[in-house]
Amino acid sequence: MKQIIIDIGSGNVKTYNVEDFKSARLIHLKNIVFKRNFSIENGISEKDKEQLIEEMTNIRKSNPDAQIHAYATSVFRMLNNKQLKELQSEVIQKTGIKINVISQEKEEQYMAEAVGNIGEIKEPYLVCCVGGSSTEMIVMQEGKIIEQLTEEFATGDMLKKFPQISEDTTDLKIEDLRDYIKNSFVNLPKTKCRFAIFTGFHLMYNTVAGNDMQENTFFKRENVPYYITTKQFNENNENALNNRSLNELKKKYPENPNFMDGTRGANTIVGYILERIGAEFYFPTNLNMIDGIISELRDKNKGIER
């Protein structure tokens, strides 16, 4: 039976077609920044909830015979029990799809599994995802997780504090963004890592932006083809903030132009993390936790308990 996975993050709803529990192909991406309009009192805003239900309804209509699995992360973990149950109940009633909220620890494990063991690197390396509401950081060494933590601070927080970063041009100073991150970002790995692999849409963004990337000669991995030095990465990001038109980037990514709204803020967080952990090399990838989820679904299909 056809399998569909919906990944509901704090900034995007991504839909994947999964073939034979082996690989996932992104078939649709909808930009909804849930964190921007989220409140402790009300949870997900009505407008964002309506967009989510509309997206999931369309997915169901387009895939009437498929098994659909929906996983939510970050900001959805901030809902209280009443808010979550009401949201799940309404979504099931209107779409027939259950939303499963993934714990921090589980999401970190999925992210680690997406990258896996890089045998050529014997020293610790960072696997990181800067999402819409939270930032997952996993330090791995020789196939084992030696540190894992989640910081409840991410792209949505930057958009809330500095809405100007989503405008075509801005006169914001990079120092102001960095100071805000420094004062807000509490937890970081204690282990220093020269190599940092970032999951999400980093490879896509750097490709669209036309940033120079060097061929990855440190290890062979088809889905990690390039790297950028930390110094060059920060220069690219400062240039994107001060000199580049966001509308021009959006034109280069017509599939989901609003995705670019959060990139200035997200990349400033990335630069902060790179500097704080002592990273020399940043590896942009399009990997995400879906690979870990597929592995789990494959085991369940075979009757294997995890």
XYZ file of C-alpha atoms in Angstrom:
306
model
C 0.000 0.000 0.000
C 1.135 3.512 -0.783
C 2.607 5.324 2.229
C 2.488 9.091 2.772
C 4.358 10.871 5.564
C 3.414 14.402 6.620
C 6.117 16.226 8.572
C 4.531 19.139 10.455
C 7.238 21.431 11.765
C 7.011 24.903 13.214
C 7.615 26.546 9.859
C 6.617 24.075 7.153
C 4.299 21.189 6.351
C 6.220 18.725 4.179
C 4.573 15.787 2.433
C 6.561 12.751 1.316
C 5.745 9.734 -0.791
C 7.446 6.672 0.706
C 8.226 3.776 -1.595
C 8.592 0.277 -0.114
C 9.630 1.729 3.276
C 13.005 2.581 1.698
C 13.126 6.154 0.461
C 11.047 9.301 0.674
C 10.324 11.735 -2.127
C 9.137 15.235 -1.247
C 5.917 15.834 -3.180
C 4.662 19.046 -1.571
C 5.825 21.750 0.807
C 3.571 24.335 2.449
C 5.049 27.239 4.396
C 3.149 27.883 7.654
C 5.190 29.520 10.429
C 3.185 28.264 13.409
C 5.645 29.726 15.932
C 5.135 33.270 14.657
C 1.464 33.342 15.757
C 1.657 30.832 18.614
C 0.687 31.793 22.163
C 0.699 29.832 25.408
C -2.882 30.891 26.089
C -4.376 29.943 22.725
C -1.851 27.561 21.194
C -1.880 27.412 17.378
C -3.649 30.407 15.868
C -7.014 29.841 14.159
C -5.652 31.005 10.809
C -2.682 28.642 10.977
C -4.908 25.779 12.101
C -7.235 26.380 9.153
C -4.261 26.330 6.775
C -3.023 23.082 8.321
C -6.419 21.396 8.005
C -6.778 22.616 4.430
C -3.338 21.227 3.554
C -4.056 17.863 5.168
C -7.475 17.695 3.493
C -5.838 18.250 0.113
C -3.267 15.559 0.853
C -6.027 13.093 1.728
C -7.993 13.943 -1.428
C -4.886 13.512 -3.585
C -4.029 10.169 -1.969
C -7.355 8.476 -1.165
C -5.961 4.931 -0.995
C -2.739 5.666 0.882
C -1.799 5.078 4.490
C -1.009 8.552 5.811
C 1.232 9.120 8.841
C 1.453 12.638 10.293
C 4.224 13.681 12.696
C 4.431 17.045 14.460
C 7.407 18.502 16.291
C 8.715 21.528 18.227
C 5.931 24.098 18.714
C 3.299 21.343 18.917
C 5.087 20.003 21.998
C 4.299 23.344 23.640
C 0.550 22.757 23.462
C -1.089 21.801 26.749
C -3.080 18.568 26.916
C -6.419 20.284 26.266
C -5.120 22.235 23.258
C -3.456 19.167 21.761
C -6.478 16.899 22.196
C -8.795 19.500 20.667
C -6.460 19.969 17.703
C -6.042 16.222 17.157
C -9.787 15.665 17.436
C -10.632 18.405 14.933
C -7.998 17.245 12.461
C -9.167 13.617 12.629
C -12.798 14.675 12.252
C -12.093 16.824 9.188
C -9.289 14.864 7.497
C -9.280 11.360 8.971
C -5.578 11.764 9.795
C -4.116 11.472 13.289
C -1.319 13.854 14.282
C 1.425 12.172 16.319
C 3.548 14.587 18.343
C 7.165 13.450 18.562
C 9.137 13.942 21.777
C 12.389 15.888 21.791
C 14.421 12.744 22.420
C 12.734 10.861 19.578
C 13.249 13.711 17.131
C 16.930 13.887 18.040
C 17.272 10.139 17.442
C 15.563 10.450 14.060
C 17.940 13.265 13.082
C 20.986 11.255 14.121
C 19.760 8.258 12.154
C 19.178 10.433 9.067
C 22.902 11.263 8.928
C 24.168 8.024 10.442
C 27.736 7.016 11.122
C 30.432 8.762 9.090
C 33.265 6.267 9.325
C 35.908 8.566 7.831
C 35.527 11.002 10.742
C 36.945 9.596 13.973
C 36.446 12.752 16.033
C 33.086 14.074 17.297
C 30.846 15.817 14.758
C 27.639 17.799 15.159
C 24.306 16.971 13.544
C 21.979 19.957 13.857
C 18.552 21.092 12.718
C 17.411 24.701 13.150
C 13.647 24.438 12.835
C 10.780 26.841 13.238
C 10.430 26.542 16.998
C 13.319 24.451 18.280
C 16.910 23.589 17.466
C 18.073 19.979 17.769
C 21.774 19.341 18.358
C 23.308 15.875 18.405
C 27.013 15.155 18.810
C 28.047 11.831 17.289
C 31.283 9.881 17.280
C 31.876 6.554 15.558
C 28.171 5.837 15.195
C 27.213 6.666 18.783
C 25.374 9.659 20.227
C 27.572 11.237 22.908
C 25.465 14.373 23.446
C 21.931 15.313 22.453
C 19.872 18.331 23.400
C 17.096 20.570 22.149
C 16.955 24.332 22.560
C 13.470 25.837 22.367
C 14.647 28.702 20.221
C 14.709 28.818 16.431
C 13.611 30.592 13.258
C 10.132 31.525 14.489
C 11.631 33.410 17.426
C 13.802 35.437 15.064
C 10.796 36.312 12.907
C 8.824 37.395 15.963
C 11.612 39.607 17.290
C 12.770 40.961 13.920
C 9.858 40.878 11.439
C 11.959 43.065 9.133
C 14.140 40.074 8.215
C 11.304 38.802 6.028
C 11.140 42.045 4.043
C 12.794 42.449 0.653
C 15.581 44.623 2.072
C 16.377 45.541 5.660
C 18.674 47.874 7.565
C 18.964 45.478 10.509
C 22.471 45.021 11.894
C 23.887 41.515 12.111
C 25.249 42.410 15.569
C 21.708 42.989 16.868
C 20.566 39.586 15.627
C 23.599 37.898 17.169
C 23.120 39.657 20.500
C 19.505 38.478 20.630
C 20.561 34.897 19.931
C 23.336 35.074 22.528
C 20.899 36.301 25.188
C 18.210 33.771 24.269
C 20.087 30.604 23.335
C 20.738 28.782 26.606
C 21.952 25.272 25.789
C 24.808 24.198 23.558
C 26.835 20.973 23.348
C 29.880 20.881 25.601
C 31.846 18.908 23.029
C 33.804 20.894 20.468
C 33.232 19.787 16.872
C 35.255 20.805 13.805
C 32.619 19.321 11.515
C 28.940 20.377 11.610
C 26.283 18.774 9.421
C 23.025 20.718 9.154
C 19.832 18.980 8.133
C 16.763 20.583 6.616
C 16.919 22.657 3.439
C 20.453 24.036 3.738
C 21.739 22.510 0.520
C 18.702 23.789 -1.350
C 19.093 27.299 0.102
C 22.795 27.607 -0.695
C 22.166 26.292 -4.198
C 19.347 28.790 -4.821
C 21.402 31.619 -3.301
C 24.335 30.752 -5.553
C 26.785 30.535 -2.655
C 30.152 28.970 -3.470
C 30.465 25.485 -1.995
C 33.533 23.270 -1.934
C 33.469 19.606 -2.907
C 33.296 17.420 0.179
C 36.623 15.584 0.225
C 36.452 14.712 3.924
C 34.044 11.791 3.480
C 32.025 10.201 0.719
C 28.279 10.678 1.093
C 26.021 11.317 -1.899
C 23.614 13.411 0.167
C 26.433 15.516 1.700
C 28.275 16.663 -1.436
C 29.660 20.046 -0.317
C 30.994 22.110 2.552
C 31.501 25.799 3.335
C 34.016 27.149 5.839
C 32.501 28.851 8.874
C 34.208 32.117 7.922
C 32.722 32.051 4.421
C 29.309 30.991 5.743
C 29.100 34.012 8.043
C 30.221 36.342 5.260
C 27.491 34.893 3.014
C 24.857 35.407 5.698
C 25.875 38.983 6.471
C 25.746 39.740 2.752
C 22.256 38.163 2.536
C 21.077 40.384 5.393
C 22.584 43.674 4.259
C 22.889 43.520 0.492
C 20.660 40.921 -1.121
C 17.041 41.216 -2.212
C 14.847 38.598 -0.565
C 12.363 38.910 -3.421
C 15.072 37.872 -5.869
C 15.697 34.724 -3.828
C 11.969 34.027 -3.786
C 11.814 34.260 -7.564
C 14.533 31.616 -7.749
C 12.467 29.271 -5.575
C 8.934 29.430 -7.005
C 7.990 26.069 -5.458
C 7.644 27.732 -2.044
C 8.912 31.353 -2.095
C 7.727 32.148 1.442
C 10.243 29.622 2.756
C 12.882 32.295 2.186
C 11.287 34.558 4.820
C 13.041 32.763 7.665
C 16.413 32.105 6.077
C 18.200 35.225 7.333
C 17.232 34.483 10.916
C 17.882 30.744 10.661
C 21.318 31.250 9.118
C 22.306 33.717 11.834
C 21.476 31.024 14.407
C 23.541 28.532 12.406
C 26.503 30.927 12.382
C 26.224 31.386 16.147
C 26.240 27.621 16.724
C 29.187 27.097 14.371
C 31.286 29.649 16.220
C 30.314 28.469 19.714
C 31.174 24.812 19.069
C 34.418 25.673 17.294
C 33.305 24.334 13.907
C 35.585 24.957 10.941
C 33.416 23.283 8.326
C 29.672 23.546 7.696
C 28.022 20.811 5.604
C 24.636 21.865 4.151
C 22.223 19.005 3.441
C 18.582 18.380 2.595
C 18.463 15.428 4.995
C 15.787 15.326 7.686
C 14.218 13.059 10.270
C 12.066 11.303 7.652
C 14.810 8.721 7.127
C 14.591 7.717 10.786
C 10.801 7.578 10.633
C 10.920 5.366 7.523
C 13.214 2.942 9.320
C 10.788 2.765 12.240
C 7.778 2.226 9.953
C 9.688 -0.483 8.103
C 10.365 -2.307 11.361
C 6.710 -2.028 12.408
C 5.655 -3.405 9.019
C 7.923 -6.403 9.677
C 6.606 -6.779 13.206
C 9.861 -5.674 14.823
C 9.557 -3.894 18.155
C 11.904 -1.014 18.891
